[in-house]
mmCIF file of C-alpha atoms and ligand atoms in Angstrom:
data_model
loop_
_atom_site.group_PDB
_atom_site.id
_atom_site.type_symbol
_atom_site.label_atom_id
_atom_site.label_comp_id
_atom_site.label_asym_id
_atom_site.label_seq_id
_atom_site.Cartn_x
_atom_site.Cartn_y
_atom_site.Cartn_z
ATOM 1 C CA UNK I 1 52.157 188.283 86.480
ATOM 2 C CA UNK I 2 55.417 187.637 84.686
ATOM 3 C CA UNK I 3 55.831 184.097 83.326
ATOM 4 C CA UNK I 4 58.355 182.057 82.737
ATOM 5 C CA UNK I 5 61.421 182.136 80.276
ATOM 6 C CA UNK I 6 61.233 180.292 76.563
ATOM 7 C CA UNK I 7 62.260 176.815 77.874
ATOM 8 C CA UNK I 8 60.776 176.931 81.137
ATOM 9 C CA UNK I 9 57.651 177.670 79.907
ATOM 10 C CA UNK I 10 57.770 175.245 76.699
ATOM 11 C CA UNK I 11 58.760 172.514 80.204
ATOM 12 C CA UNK I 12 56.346 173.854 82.115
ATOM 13 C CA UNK I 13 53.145 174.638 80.226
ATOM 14 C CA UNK I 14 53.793 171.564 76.870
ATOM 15 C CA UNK I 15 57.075 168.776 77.800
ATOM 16 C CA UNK I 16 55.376 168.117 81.188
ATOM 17 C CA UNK I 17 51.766 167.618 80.141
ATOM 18 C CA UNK I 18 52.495 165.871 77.128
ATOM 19 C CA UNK I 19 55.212 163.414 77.682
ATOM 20 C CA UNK I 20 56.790 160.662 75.315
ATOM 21 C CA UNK I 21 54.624 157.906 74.954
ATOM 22 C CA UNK I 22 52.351 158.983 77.375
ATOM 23 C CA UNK I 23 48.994 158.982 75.079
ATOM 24 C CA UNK I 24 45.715 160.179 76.858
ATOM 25 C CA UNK I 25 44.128 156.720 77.557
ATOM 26 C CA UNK I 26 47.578 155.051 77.770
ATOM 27 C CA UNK I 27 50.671 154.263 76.216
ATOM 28 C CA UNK I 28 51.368 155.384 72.896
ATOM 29 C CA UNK I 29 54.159 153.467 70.909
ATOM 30 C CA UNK I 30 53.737 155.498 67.781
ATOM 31 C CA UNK I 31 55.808 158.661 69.982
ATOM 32 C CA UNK I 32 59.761 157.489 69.929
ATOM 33 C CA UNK I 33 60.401 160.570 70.766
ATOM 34 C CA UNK I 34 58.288 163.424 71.662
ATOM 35 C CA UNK I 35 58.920 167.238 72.916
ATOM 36 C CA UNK I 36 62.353 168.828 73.525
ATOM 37 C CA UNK I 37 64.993 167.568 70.654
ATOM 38 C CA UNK I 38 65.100 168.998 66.926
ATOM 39 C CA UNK I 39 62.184 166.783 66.023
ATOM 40 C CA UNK I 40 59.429 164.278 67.184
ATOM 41 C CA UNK I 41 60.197 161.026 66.465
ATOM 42 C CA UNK I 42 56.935 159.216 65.322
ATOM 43 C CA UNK I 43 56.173 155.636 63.939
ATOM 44 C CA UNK I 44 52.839 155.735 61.447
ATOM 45 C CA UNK I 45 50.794 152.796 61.696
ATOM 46 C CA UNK I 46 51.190 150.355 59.304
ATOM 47 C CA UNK I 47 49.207 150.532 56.081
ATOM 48 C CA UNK I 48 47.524 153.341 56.686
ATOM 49 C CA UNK I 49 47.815 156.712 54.928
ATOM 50 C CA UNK I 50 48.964 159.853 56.989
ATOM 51 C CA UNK I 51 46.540 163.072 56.850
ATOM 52 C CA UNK I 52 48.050 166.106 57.849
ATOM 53 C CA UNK I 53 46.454 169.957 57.872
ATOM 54 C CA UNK I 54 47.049 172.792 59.656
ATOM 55 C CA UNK I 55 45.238 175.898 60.994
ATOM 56 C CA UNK I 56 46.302 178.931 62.501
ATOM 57 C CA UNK I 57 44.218 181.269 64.264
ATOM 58 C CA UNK I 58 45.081 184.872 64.594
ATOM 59 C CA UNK I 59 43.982 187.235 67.692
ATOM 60 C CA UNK I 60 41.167 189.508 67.021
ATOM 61 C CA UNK I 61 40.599 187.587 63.667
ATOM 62 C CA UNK I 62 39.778 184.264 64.556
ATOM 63 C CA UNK I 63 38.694 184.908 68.097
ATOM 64 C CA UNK I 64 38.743 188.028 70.335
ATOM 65 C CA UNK I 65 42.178 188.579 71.948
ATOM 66 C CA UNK I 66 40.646 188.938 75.453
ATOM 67 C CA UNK I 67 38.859 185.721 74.831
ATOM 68 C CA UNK I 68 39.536 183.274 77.678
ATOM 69 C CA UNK I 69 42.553 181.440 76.926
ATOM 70 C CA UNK I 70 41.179 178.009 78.072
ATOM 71 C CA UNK I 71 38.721 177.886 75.307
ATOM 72 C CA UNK I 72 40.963 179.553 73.094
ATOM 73 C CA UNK I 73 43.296 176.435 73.553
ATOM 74 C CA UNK I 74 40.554 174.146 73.234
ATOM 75 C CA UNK I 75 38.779 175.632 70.339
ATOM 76 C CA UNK I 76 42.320 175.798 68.017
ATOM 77 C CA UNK I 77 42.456 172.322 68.378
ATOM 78 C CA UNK I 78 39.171 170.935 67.861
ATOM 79 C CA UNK I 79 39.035 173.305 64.361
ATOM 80 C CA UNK I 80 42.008 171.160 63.371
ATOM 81 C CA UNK I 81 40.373 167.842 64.351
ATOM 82 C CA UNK I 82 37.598 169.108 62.464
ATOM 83 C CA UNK I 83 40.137 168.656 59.319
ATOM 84 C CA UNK I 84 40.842 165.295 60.472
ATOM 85 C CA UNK I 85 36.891 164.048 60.468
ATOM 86 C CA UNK I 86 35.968 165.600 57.284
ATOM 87 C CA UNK I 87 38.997 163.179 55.932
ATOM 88 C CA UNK I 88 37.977 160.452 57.839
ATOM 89 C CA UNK I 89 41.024 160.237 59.605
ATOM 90 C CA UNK I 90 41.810 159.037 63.285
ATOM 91 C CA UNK I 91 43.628 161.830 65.559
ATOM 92 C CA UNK I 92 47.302 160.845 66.157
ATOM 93 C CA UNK I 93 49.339 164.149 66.917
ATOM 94 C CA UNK I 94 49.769 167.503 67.040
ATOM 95 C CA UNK I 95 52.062 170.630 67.053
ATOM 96 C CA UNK I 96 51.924 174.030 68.387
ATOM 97 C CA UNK I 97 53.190 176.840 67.415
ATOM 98 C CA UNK I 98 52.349 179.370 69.487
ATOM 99 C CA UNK I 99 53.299 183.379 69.291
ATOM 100 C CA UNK I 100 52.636 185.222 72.320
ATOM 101 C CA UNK I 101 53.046 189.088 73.161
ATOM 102 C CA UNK I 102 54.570 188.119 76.374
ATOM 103 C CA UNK I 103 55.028 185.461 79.094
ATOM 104 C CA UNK I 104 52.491 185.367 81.044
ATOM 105 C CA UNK I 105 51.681 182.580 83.681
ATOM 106 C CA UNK I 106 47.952 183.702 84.149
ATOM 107 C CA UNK I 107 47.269 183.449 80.042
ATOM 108 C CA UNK I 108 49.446 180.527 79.715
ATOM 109 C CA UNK I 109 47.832 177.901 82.687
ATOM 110 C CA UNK I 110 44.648 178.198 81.129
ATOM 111 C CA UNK I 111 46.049 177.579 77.875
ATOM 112 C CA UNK I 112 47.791 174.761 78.672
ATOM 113 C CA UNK I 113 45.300 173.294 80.777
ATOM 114 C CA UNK I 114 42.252 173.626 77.749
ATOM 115 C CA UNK I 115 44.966 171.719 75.175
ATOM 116 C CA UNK I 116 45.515 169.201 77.429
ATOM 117 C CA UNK I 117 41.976 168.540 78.334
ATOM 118 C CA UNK I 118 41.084 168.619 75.072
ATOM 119 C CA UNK I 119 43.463 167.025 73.571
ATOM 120 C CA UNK I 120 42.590 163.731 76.055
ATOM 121 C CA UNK I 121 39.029 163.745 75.258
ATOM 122 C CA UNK I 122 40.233 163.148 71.411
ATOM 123 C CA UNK I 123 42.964 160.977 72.059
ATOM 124 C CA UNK I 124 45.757 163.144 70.178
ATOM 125 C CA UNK I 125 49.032 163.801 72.024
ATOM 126 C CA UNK I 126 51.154 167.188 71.577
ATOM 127 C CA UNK I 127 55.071 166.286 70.446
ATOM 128 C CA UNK I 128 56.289 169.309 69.373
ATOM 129 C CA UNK I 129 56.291 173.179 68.245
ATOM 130 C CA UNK I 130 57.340 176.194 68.106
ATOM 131 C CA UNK I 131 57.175 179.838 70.747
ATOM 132 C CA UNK I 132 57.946 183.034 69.853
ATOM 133 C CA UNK I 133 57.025 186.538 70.826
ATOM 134 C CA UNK I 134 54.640 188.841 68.476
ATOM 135 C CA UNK I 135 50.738 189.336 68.572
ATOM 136 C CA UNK I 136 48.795 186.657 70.125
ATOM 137 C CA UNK I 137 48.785 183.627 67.312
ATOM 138 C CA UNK I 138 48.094 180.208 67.365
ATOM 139 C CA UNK I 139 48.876 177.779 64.995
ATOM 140 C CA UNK I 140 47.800 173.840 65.341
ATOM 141 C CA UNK I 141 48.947 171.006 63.115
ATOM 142 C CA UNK I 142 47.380 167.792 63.261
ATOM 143 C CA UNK I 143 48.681 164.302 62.056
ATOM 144 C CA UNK I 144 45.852 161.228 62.120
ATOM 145 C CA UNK I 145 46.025 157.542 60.482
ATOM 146 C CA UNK I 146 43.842 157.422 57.043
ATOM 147 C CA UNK I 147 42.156 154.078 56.218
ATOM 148 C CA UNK I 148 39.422 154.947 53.760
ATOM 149 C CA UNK I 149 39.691 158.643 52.978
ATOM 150 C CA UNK I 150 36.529 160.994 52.319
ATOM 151 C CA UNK I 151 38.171 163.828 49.802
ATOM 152 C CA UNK I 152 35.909 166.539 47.792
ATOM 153 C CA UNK I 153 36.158 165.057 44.506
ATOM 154 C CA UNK I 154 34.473 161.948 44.567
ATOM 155 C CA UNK I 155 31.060 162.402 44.238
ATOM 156 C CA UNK I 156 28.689 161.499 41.586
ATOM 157 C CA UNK I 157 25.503 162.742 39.575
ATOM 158 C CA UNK I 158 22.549 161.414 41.702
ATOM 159 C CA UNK I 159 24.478 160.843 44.898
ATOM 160 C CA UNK I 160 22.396 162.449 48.085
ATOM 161 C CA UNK I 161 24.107 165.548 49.834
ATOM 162 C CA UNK I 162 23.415 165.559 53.526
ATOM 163 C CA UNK I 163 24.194 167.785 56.458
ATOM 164 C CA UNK I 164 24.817 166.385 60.297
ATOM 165 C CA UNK I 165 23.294 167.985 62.818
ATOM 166 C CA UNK I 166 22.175 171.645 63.266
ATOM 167 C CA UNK I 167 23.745 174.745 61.736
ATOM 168 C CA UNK I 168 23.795 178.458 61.840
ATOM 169 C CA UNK I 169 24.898 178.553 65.874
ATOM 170 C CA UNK I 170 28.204 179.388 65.582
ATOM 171 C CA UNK I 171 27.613 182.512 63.086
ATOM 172 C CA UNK I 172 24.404 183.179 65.055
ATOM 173 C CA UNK I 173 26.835 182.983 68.211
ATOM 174 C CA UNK I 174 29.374 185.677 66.716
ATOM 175 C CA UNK I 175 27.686 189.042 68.027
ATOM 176 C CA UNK I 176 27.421 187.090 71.409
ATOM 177 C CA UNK I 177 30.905 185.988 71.453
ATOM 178 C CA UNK I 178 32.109 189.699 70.901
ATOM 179 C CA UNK I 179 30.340 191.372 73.505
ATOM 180 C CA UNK I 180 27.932 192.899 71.145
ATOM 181 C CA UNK I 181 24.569 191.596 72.025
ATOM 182 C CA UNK I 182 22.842 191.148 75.229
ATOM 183 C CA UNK I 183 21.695 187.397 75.085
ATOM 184 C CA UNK I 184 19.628 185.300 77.599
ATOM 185 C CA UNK I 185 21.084 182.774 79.791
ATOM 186 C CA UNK I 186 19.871 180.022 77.484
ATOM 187 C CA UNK I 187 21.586 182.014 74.286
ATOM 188 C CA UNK I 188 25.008 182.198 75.785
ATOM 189 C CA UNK I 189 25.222 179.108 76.952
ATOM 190 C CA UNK I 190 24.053 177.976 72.990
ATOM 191 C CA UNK I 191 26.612 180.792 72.020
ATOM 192 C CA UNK I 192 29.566 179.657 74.230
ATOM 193 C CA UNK I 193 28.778 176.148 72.989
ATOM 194 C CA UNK I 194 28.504 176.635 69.478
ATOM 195 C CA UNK I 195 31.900 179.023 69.329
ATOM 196 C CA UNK I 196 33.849 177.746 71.631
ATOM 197 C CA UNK I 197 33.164 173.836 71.956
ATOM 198 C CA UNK I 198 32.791 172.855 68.176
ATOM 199 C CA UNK I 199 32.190 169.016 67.903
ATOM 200 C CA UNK I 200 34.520 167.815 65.628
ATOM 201 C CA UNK I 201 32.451 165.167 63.846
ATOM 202 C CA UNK I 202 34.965 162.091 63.954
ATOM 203 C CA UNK I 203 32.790 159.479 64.884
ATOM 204 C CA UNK I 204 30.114 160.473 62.267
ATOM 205 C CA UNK I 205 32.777 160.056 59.511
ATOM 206 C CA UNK I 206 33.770 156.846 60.997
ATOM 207 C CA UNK I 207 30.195 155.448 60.591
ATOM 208 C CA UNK I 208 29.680 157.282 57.057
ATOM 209 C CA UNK I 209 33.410 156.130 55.922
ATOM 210 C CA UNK I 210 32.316 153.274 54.138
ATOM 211 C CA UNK I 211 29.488 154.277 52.524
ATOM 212 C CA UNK I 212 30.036 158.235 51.619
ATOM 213 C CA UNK I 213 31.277 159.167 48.031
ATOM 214 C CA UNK I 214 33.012 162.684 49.636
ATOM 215 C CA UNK I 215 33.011 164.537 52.305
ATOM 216 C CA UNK I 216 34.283 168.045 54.197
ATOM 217 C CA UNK I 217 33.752 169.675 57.519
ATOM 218 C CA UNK I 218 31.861 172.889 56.960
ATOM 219 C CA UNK I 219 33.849 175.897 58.205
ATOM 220 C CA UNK I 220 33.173 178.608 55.751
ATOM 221 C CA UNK I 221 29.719 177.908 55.446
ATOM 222 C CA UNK I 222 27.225 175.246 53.482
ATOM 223 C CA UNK I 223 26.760 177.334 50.463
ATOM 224 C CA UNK I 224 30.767 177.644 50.052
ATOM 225 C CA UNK I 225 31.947 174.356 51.187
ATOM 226 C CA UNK I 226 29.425 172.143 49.147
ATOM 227 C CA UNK I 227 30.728 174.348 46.397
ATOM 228 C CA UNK I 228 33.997 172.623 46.644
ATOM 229 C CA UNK I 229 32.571 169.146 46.673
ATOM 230 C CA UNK I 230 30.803 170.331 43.481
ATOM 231 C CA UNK I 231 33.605 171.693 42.161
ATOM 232 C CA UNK I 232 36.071 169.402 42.871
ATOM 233 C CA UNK I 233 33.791 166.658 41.742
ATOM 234 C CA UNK I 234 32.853 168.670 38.115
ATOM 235 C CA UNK I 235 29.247 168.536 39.380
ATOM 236 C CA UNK I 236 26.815 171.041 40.538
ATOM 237 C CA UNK I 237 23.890 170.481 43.562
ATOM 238 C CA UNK I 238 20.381 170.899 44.052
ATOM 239 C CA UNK I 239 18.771 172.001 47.092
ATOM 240 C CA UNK I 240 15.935 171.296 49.208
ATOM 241 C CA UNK I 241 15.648 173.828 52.168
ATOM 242 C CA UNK I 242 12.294 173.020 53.937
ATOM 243 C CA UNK I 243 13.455 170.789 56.366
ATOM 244 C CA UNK I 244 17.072 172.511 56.635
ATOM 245 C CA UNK I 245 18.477 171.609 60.325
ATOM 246 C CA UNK I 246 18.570 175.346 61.399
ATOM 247 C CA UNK I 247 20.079 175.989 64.838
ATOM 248 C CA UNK I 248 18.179 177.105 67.410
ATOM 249 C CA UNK I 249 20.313 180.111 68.374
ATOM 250 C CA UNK I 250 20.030 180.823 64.972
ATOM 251 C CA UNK I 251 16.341 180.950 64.724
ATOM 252 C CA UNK I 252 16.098 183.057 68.357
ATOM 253 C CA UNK I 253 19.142 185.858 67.371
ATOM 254 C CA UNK I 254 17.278 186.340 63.999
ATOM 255 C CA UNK I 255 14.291 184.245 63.157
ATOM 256 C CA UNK I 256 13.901 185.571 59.819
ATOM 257 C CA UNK I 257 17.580 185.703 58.272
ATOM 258 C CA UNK I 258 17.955 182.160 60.357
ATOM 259 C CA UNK I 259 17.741 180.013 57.139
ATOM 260 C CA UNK I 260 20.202 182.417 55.349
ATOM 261 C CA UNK I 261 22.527 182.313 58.162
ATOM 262 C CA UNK I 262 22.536 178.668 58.522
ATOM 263 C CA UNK I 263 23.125 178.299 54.692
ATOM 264 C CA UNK I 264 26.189 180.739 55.120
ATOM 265 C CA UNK I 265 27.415 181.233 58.194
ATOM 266 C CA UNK I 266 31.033 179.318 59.185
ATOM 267 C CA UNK I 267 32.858 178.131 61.880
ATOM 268 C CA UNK I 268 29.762 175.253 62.802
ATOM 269 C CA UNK I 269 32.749 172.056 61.738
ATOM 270 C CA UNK I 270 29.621 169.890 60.944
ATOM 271 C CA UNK I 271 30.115 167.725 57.860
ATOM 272 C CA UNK I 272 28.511 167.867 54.587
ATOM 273 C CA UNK I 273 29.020 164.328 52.369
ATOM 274 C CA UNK I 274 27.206 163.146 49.755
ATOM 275 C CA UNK I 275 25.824 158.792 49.750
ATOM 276 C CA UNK I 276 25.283 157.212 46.437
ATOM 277 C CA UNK I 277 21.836 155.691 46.266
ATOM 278 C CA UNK I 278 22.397 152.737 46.323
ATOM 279 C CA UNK I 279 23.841 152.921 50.364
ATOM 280 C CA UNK I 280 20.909 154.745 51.625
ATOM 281 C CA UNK I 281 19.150 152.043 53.108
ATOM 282 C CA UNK I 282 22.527 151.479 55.211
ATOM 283 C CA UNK I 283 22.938 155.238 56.248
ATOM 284 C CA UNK I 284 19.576 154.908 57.240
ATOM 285 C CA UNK I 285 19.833 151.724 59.315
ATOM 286 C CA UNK I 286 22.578 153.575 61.327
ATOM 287 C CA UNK I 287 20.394 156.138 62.786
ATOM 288 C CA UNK I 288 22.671 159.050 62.568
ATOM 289 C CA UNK I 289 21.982 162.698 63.135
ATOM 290 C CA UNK I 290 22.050 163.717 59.770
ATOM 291 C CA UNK I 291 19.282 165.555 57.579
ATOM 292 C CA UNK I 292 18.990 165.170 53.444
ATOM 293 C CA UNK I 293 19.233 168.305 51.739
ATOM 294 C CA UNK I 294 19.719 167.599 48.463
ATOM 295 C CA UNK I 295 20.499 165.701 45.586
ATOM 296 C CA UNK I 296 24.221 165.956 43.186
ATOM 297 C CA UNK I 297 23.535 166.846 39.362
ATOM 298 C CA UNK I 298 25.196 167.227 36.162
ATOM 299 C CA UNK I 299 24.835 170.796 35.979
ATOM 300 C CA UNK I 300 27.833 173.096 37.871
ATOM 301 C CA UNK I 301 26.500 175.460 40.423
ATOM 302 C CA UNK I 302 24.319 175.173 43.292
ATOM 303 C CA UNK I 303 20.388 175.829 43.206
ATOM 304 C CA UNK I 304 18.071 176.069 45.900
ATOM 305 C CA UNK I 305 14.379 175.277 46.455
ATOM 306 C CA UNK I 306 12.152 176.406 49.526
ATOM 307 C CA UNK I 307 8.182 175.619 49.162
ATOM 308 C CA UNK I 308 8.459 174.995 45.290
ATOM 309 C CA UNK I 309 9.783 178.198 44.634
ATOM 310 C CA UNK I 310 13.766 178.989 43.596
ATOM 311 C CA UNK I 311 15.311 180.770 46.861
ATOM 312 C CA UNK I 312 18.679 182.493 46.539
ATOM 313 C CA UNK I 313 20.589 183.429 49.584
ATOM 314 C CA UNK I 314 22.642 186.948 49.691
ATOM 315 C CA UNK I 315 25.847 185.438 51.126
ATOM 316 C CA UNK I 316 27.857 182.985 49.823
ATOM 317 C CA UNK I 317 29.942 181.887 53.153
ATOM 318 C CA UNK I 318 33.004 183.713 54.544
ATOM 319 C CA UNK I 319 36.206 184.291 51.977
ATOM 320 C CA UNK I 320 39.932 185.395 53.553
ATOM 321 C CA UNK I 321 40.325 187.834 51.293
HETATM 322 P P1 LIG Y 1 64.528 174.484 67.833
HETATM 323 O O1 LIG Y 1 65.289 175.729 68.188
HETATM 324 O O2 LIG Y 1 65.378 173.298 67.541
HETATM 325 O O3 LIG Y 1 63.433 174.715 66.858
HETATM 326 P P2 LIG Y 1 62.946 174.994 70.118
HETATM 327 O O4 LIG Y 1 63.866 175.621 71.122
HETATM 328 O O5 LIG Y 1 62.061 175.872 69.324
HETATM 329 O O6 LIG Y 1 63.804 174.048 69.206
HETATM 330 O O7 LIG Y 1 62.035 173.933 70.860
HETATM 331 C C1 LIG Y 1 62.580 172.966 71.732
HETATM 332 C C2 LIG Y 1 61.642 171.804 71.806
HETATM 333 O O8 LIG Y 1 60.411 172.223 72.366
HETATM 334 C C3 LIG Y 1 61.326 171.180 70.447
HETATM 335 O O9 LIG Y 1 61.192 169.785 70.628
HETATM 336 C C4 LIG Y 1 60.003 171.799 70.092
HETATM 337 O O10 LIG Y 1 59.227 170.915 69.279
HETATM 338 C C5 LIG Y 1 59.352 171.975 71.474
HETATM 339 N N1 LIG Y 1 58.416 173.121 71.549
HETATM 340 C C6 LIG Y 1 58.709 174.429 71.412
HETATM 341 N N2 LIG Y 1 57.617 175.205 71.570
HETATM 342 C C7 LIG Y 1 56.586 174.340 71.800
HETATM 343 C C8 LIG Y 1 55.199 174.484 72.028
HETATM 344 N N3 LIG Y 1 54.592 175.709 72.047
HETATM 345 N N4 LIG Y 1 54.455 173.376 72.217
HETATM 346 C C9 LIG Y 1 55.035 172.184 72.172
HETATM 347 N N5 LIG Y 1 56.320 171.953 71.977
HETATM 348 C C10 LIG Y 1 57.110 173.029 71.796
HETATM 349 MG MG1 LIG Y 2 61.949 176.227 67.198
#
């Protein structure tokens, strides 16, 4: 079906579902002005910090170009609110800039319809962008409100480095996701889940915030991403891997590379942070779904441990170029 023209559909699909001060949840004051003049108009709250960061995600890179759109929509934008939680920042707004091969009503509904939906759920409210015409792109920018900021570098020697929840599903979910693998009923739901539906962990960070000496959501993988807290921190990490929160679908695509795959594999937007000691007892009292992997130490690089013994994984997380 042939869509709409550039302004029709930036009214049709963006302007109309996102209007000025209409937040999801209610009215939003901090949107003057939102879509459809040569900027958004936007009033930070007071005595806060601003985080910004931006992802794009490119067709047949980042997902498969025939993917369906809703989740495509929905899955751009929680990767970006991922950014936001591994700051410890609070959603606020978003852009889009969006390159499409052509204008087409029956790509562009579902679209539309997964960013809004999503973007209600989270509480962040679309004022602006961009649409041109190219290969399928998608670019997301998020704004949230900072208060007390997780960053990579401030960990210590001794602090504890934990993991929340489960990982491995989303690189476990990859052959799956690409039509390459015939999974069970029980695996593509896990698959669709873990791809498509990341969690960005927002409320985790909120809880940690006070208590966590740095923090990042992992996209690229444990191994690589705890790297930059070590490195960013002068510091290096040792690992514990016995009790290592591997996924499920991770232990049922490949029981015996699960472990590695959890270690390495991307794209799961859990966090890893690192606690000081001396707050353990009150991460503890809060119950959280986190697991202890390790412990910060002097030494730079990252060593692992499984049953006693040194264990070294092959991979070292996924790297753009
Ligand atoms: P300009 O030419 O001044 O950059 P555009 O014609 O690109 O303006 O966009 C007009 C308005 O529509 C702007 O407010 C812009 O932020 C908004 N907009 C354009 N594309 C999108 C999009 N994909 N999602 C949300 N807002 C968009
Ligand atoms: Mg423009």
């Amino acid at each position: 079906m042939a869509g709409p023209g550039e302004f029709e559909l930036i009214r049709e699909y963006f302007s109309s579902r996102f209007q000025t001060g209409a937040r999801p949840g209610g009215v939003d004051s901090s949107v003057v002005l939102g879509i459809g003049d040569d900027c958004a108009l936007l009033s930070p709250p007071a005595g806060k910090l601003l985080a910004t960061s931006v992802d794009t995600l490119v067709a047949d890179v980042h997902f498969p170009a025939t993917a369906d759109p809703y989740r495509i929509a929905g899955r751009a934008l929680r990767v970006n609110l991922s950014d936001l939680a591994g700051m410890n920042a609070e959603p606020l707004w978003f852009t889009l800039a969006l390159t499409l091969p052509e204008s087409n009503a029956d790509w562009l509904e579902p679209f539309a319809r997964g960013l809004a939906e999503t973007a209600l759920s989270y509480g962040i409210t679309l004022v602006g962008g961009d649409t041109t015409k190219g290969p399928l792109s998608i670019t997301v920018q998020v704004t949230g409100s900072c208060q007390t900021p997780l960053r990579r570098d401030g960990a210590g020697a001794g602090d504890i480095v934990f993991v929340s929840n489960q990982l491995g599903a989303a690189a476990a979910a990859l052959p799956i996701v690409l039509g390459e693998y015939s999974p069970s009923e029980t695996q593509r739901q896990q698959a669709d889940t873990a791809y498509y539906f990341p969690e960005p962990q927002l409320q985790l960070a909120r809880a940690i915030g006070p208590y966590a000496s740095a923090a990042l959501d992992i996209s690229d993988g444990l191994l690589a991403d705890l790297g930059h807290i070590c490195e960013a921190s002068g510091l290096g990490a040792e690992l514990r891997l016995d009790n290592f929160p591997v996924a499920e679908l991770a232990r049922s695509m490949n029981a015996e590379n699960a472990l590695e795959t959890a270690l390495t594999g991307g794209d799961d937007y859990q966090l890893c942070f690192t606690v000081p000691e001396r707050h353990l007892d009150a991460i503890d009292k809060l119950q959280l779904p986190i697991t202890a992997i390790g412990r910060m130490c002097k030494e730079p690089g990252i060593r692992c441990q499984l049953n006693g013994k040194s264990w070294l994984p092959h991979g070292r997380g996924y790297q753009h170029f």
